[in-house]
PDB file of C-alpha atoms in Angstrom:
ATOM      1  CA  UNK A   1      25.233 -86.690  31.545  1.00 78.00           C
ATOM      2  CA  UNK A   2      27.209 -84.189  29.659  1.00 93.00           C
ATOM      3  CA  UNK A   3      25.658 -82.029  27.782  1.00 92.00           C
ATOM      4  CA  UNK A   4      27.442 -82.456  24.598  1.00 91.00           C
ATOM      5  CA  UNK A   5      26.561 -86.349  24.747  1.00 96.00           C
ATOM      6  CA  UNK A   6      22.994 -85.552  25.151  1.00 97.00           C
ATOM      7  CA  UNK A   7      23.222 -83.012  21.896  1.00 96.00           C
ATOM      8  CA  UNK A   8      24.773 -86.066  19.929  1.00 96.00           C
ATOM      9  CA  UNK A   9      21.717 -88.395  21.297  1.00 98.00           C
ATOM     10  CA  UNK A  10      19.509 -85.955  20.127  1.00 97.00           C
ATOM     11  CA  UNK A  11      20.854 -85.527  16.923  1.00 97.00           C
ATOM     12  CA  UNK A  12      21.385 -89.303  16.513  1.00 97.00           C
ATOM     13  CA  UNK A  13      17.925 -89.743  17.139  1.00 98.00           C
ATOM     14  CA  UNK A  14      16.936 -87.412  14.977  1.00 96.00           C
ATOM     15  CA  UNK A  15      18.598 -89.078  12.216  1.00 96.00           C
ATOM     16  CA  UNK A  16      16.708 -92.341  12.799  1.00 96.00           C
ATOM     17  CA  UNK A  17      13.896 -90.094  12.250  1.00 96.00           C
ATOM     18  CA  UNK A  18      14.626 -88.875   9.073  1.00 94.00           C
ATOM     19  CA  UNK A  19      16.474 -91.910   7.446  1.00 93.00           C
ATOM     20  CA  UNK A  20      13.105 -93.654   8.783  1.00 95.00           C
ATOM     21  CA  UNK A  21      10.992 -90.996   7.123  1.00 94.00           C
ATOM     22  CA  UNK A  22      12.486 -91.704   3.831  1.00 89.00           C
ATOM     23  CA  UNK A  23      11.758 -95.288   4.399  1.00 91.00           C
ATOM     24  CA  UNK A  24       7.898 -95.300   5.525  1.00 95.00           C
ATOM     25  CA  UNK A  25       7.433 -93.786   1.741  1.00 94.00           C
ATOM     26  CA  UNK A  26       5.081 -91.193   2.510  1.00 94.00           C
ATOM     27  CA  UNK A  27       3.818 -92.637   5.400  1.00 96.00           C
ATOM     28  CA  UNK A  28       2.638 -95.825   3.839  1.00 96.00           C
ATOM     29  CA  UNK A  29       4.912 -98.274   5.547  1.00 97.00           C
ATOM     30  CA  UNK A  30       3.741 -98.332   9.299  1.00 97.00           C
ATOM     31  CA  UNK A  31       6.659 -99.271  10.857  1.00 97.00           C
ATOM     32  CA  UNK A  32       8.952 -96.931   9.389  1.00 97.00           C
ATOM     33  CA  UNK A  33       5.775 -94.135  10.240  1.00 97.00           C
ATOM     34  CA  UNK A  34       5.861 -94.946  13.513  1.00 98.00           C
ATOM     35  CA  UNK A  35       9.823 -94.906  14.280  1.00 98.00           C
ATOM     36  CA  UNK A  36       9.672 -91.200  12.560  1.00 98.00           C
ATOM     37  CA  UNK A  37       7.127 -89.752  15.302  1.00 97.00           C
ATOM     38  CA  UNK A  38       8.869 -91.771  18.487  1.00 98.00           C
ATOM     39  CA  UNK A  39      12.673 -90.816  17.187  1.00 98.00           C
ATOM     40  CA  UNK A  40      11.598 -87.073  17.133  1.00 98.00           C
ATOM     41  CA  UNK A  41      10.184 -87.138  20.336  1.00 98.00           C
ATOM     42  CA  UNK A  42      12.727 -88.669  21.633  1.00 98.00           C
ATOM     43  CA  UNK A  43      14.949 -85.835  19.560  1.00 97.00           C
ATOM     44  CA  UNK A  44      13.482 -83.028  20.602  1.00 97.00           C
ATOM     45  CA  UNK A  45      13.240 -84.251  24.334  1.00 98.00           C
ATOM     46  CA  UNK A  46      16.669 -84.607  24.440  1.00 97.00           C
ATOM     47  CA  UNK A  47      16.884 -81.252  22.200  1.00 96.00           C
ATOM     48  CA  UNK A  48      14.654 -79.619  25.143  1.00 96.00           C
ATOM     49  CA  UNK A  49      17.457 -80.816  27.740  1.00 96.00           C
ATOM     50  CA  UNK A  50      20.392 -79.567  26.184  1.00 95.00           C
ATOM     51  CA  UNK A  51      18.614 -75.570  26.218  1.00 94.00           C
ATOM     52  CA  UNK A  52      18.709 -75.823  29.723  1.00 94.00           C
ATOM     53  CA  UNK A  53      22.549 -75.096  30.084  1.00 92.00           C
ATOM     54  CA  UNK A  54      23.074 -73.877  26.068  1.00 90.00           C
ATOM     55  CA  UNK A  55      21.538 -70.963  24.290  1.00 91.00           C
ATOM     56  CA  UNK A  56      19.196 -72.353  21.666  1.00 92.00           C
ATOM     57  CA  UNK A  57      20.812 -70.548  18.271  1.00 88.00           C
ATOM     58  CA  UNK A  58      23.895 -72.805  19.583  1.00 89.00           C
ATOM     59  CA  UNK A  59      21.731 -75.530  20.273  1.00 91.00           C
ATOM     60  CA  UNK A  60      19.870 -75.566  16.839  1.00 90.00           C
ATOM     61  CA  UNK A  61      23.300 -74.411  14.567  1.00 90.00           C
ATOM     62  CA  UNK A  62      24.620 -77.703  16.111  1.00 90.00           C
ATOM     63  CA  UNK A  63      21.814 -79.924  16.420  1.00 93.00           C
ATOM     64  CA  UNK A  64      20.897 -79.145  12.757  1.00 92.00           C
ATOM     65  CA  UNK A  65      24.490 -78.900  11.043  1.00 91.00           C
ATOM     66  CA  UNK A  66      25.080 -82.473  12.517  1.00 92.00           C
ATOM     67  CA  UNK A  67      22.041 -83.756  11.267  1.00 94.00           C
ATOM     68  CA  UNK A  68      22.597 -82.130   7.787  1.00 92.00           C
ATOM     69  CA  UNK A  69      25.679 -84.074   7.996  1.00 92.00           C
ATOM     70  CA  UNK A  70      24.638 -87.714   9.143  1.00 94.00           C
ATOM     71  CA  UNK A  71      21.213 -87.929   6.979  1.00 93.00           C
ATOM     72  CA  UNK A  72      23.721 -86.818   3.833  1.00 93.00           C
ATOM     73  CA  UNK A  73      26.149 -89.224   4.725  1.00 92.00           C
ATOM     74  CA  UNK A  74      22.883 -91.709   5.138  1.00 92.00           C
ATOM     75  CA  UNK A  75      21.441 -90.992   1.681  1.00 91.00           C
ATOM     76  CA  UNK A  76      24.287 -91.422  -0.189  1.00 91.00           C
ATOM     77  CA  UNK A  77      25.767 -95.008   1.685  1.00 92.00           C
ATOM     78  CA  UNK A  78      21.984 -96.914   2.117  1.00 90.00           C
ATOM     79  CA  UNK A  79      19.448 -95.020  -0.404  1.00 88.00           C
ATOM     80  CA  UNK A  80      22.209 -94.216  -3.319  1.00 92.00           C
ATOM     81  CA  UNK A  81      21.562 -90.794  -3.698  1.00 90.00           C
ATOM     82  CA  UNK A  82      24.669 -88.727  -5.417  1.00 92.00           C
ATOM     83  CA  UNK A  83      26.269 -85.950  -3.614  1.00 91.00           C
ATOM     84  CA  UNK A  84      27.655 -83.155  -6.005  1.00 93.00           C
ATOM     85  CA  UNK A  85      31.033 -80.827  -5.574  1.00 95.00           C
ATOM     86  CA  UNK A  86      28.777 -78.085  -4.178  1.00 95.00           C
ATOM     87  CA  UNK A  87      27.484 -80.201  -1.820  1.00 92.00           C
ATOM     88  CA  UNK A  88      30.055 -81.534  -0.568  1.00 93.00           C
ATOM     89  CA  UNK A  89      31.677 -77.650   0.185  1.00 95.00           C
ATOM     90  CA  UNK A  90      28.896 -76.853   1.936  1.00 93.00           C
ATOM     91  CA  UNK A  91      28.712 -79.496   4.319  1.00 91.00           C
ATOM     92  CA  UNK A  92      32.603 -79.162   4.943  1.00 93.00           C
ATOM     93  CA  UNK A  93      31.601 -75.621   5.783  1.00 95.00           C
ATOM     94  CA  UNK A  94      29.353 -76.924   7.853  1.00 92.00           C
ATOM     95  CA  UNK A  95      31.727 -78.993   9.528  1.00 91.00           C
ATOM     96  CA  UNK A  96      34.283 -75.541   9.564  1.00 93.00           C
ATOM     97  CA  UNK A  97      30.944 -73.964  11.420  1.00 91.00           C
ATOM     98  CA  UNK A  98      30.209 -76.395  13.825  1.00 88.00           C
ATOM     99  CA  UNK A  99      34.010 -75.951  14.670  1.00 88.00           C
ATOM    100  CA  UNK A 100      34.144 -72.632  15.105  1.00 91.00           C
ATOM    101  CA  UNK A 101      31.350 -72.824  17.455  1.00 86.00           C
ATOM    102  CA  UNK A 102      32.744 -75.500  19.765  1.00 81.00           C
ATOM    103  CA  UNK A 103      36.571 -74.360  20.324  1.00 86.00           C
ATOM    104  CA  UNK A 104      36.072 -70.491  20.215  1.00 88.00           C
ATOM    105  CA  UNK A 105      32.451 -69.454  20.941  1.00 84.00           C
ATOM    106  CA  UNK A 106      32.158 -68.591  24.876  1.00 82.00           C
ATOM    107  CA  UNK A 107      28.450 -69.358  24.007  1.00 78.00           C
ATOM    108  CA  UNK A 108      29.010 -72.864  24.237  1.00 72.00           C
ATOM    109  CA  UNK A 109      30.128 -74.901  26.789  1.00 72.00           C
ATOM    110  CA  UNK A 110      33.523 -76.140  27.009  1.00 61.00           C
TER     111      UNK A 110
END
C-alpha cells in the first residue's frame, strides 16, 4: 500500500479519535470512550508504518497539519463551533506547509 494512503488512514483515523473524544464528554459516554482509545491505536499503528520509509518530522508535520485541518473542519460542520479570520490563515498556511513539503521536499517521497 502506498505510503501516502497509509498517512491519510492514519490521519483519518485519528480524526475519528478526536471528533469521538469530543463526543464521549469527558469520558462519560462509553461508546464514544472506547472509539477514542481503538481509533488511536489504530492511528498511531498506521503512524508507526509510514516511519518506516519517511523521516518522522515529515511524518508528524503531515500527520498533524492534516488532522489540524479535518477535526477544524469537524467542529465547525457537526459541533457548531465558529472559526475566526485568524484561524482560518493559519490553517491555509497549513495547507501552504503541507504543500511545500509534498512537491519540493526530497525528504518525502514522491
Amino acid at each position: 500500500m502506498p505510503v501516502y494512503l497509509i498517512l491519510a488512514l492514519a490521519v483519518l483515523a485519528e480524526t475519528i479519535g478526536t471528533t469521538a473524544l469530543q463526543a464521549s464528554q469527558q469520558f462519560t459516554r462509553v461508546g464514544p470512550s472506547v472509539l477514542v482509545v481503538l481509533a488511536y491505536g489504530i492511528s498511531f499503528y498506521l503512524l508507526s508504518i509510514t516511519l518506516r520509509t519517511m523521516p518522522v518530522g515529515i511524518v508528524y508535520a503531515l500527520w498533524s497539519g492534516l488532522g489540524i485541518l479535518l477535526i477544524a473542519t469537524i467542529g465547525w460542520v457537526v459541533f457548531d463551533q465558529k472559526l475566526d479570520l485568524p484561524a482560518i490563515a493559519g490553517m491555509g498556511m497549513i495547507i501552504g506547509g503541507i504543500a511545500v513539503i509534498h512537491l519540493f521536499s526530497a525528504a518525502a517521497p514522491h
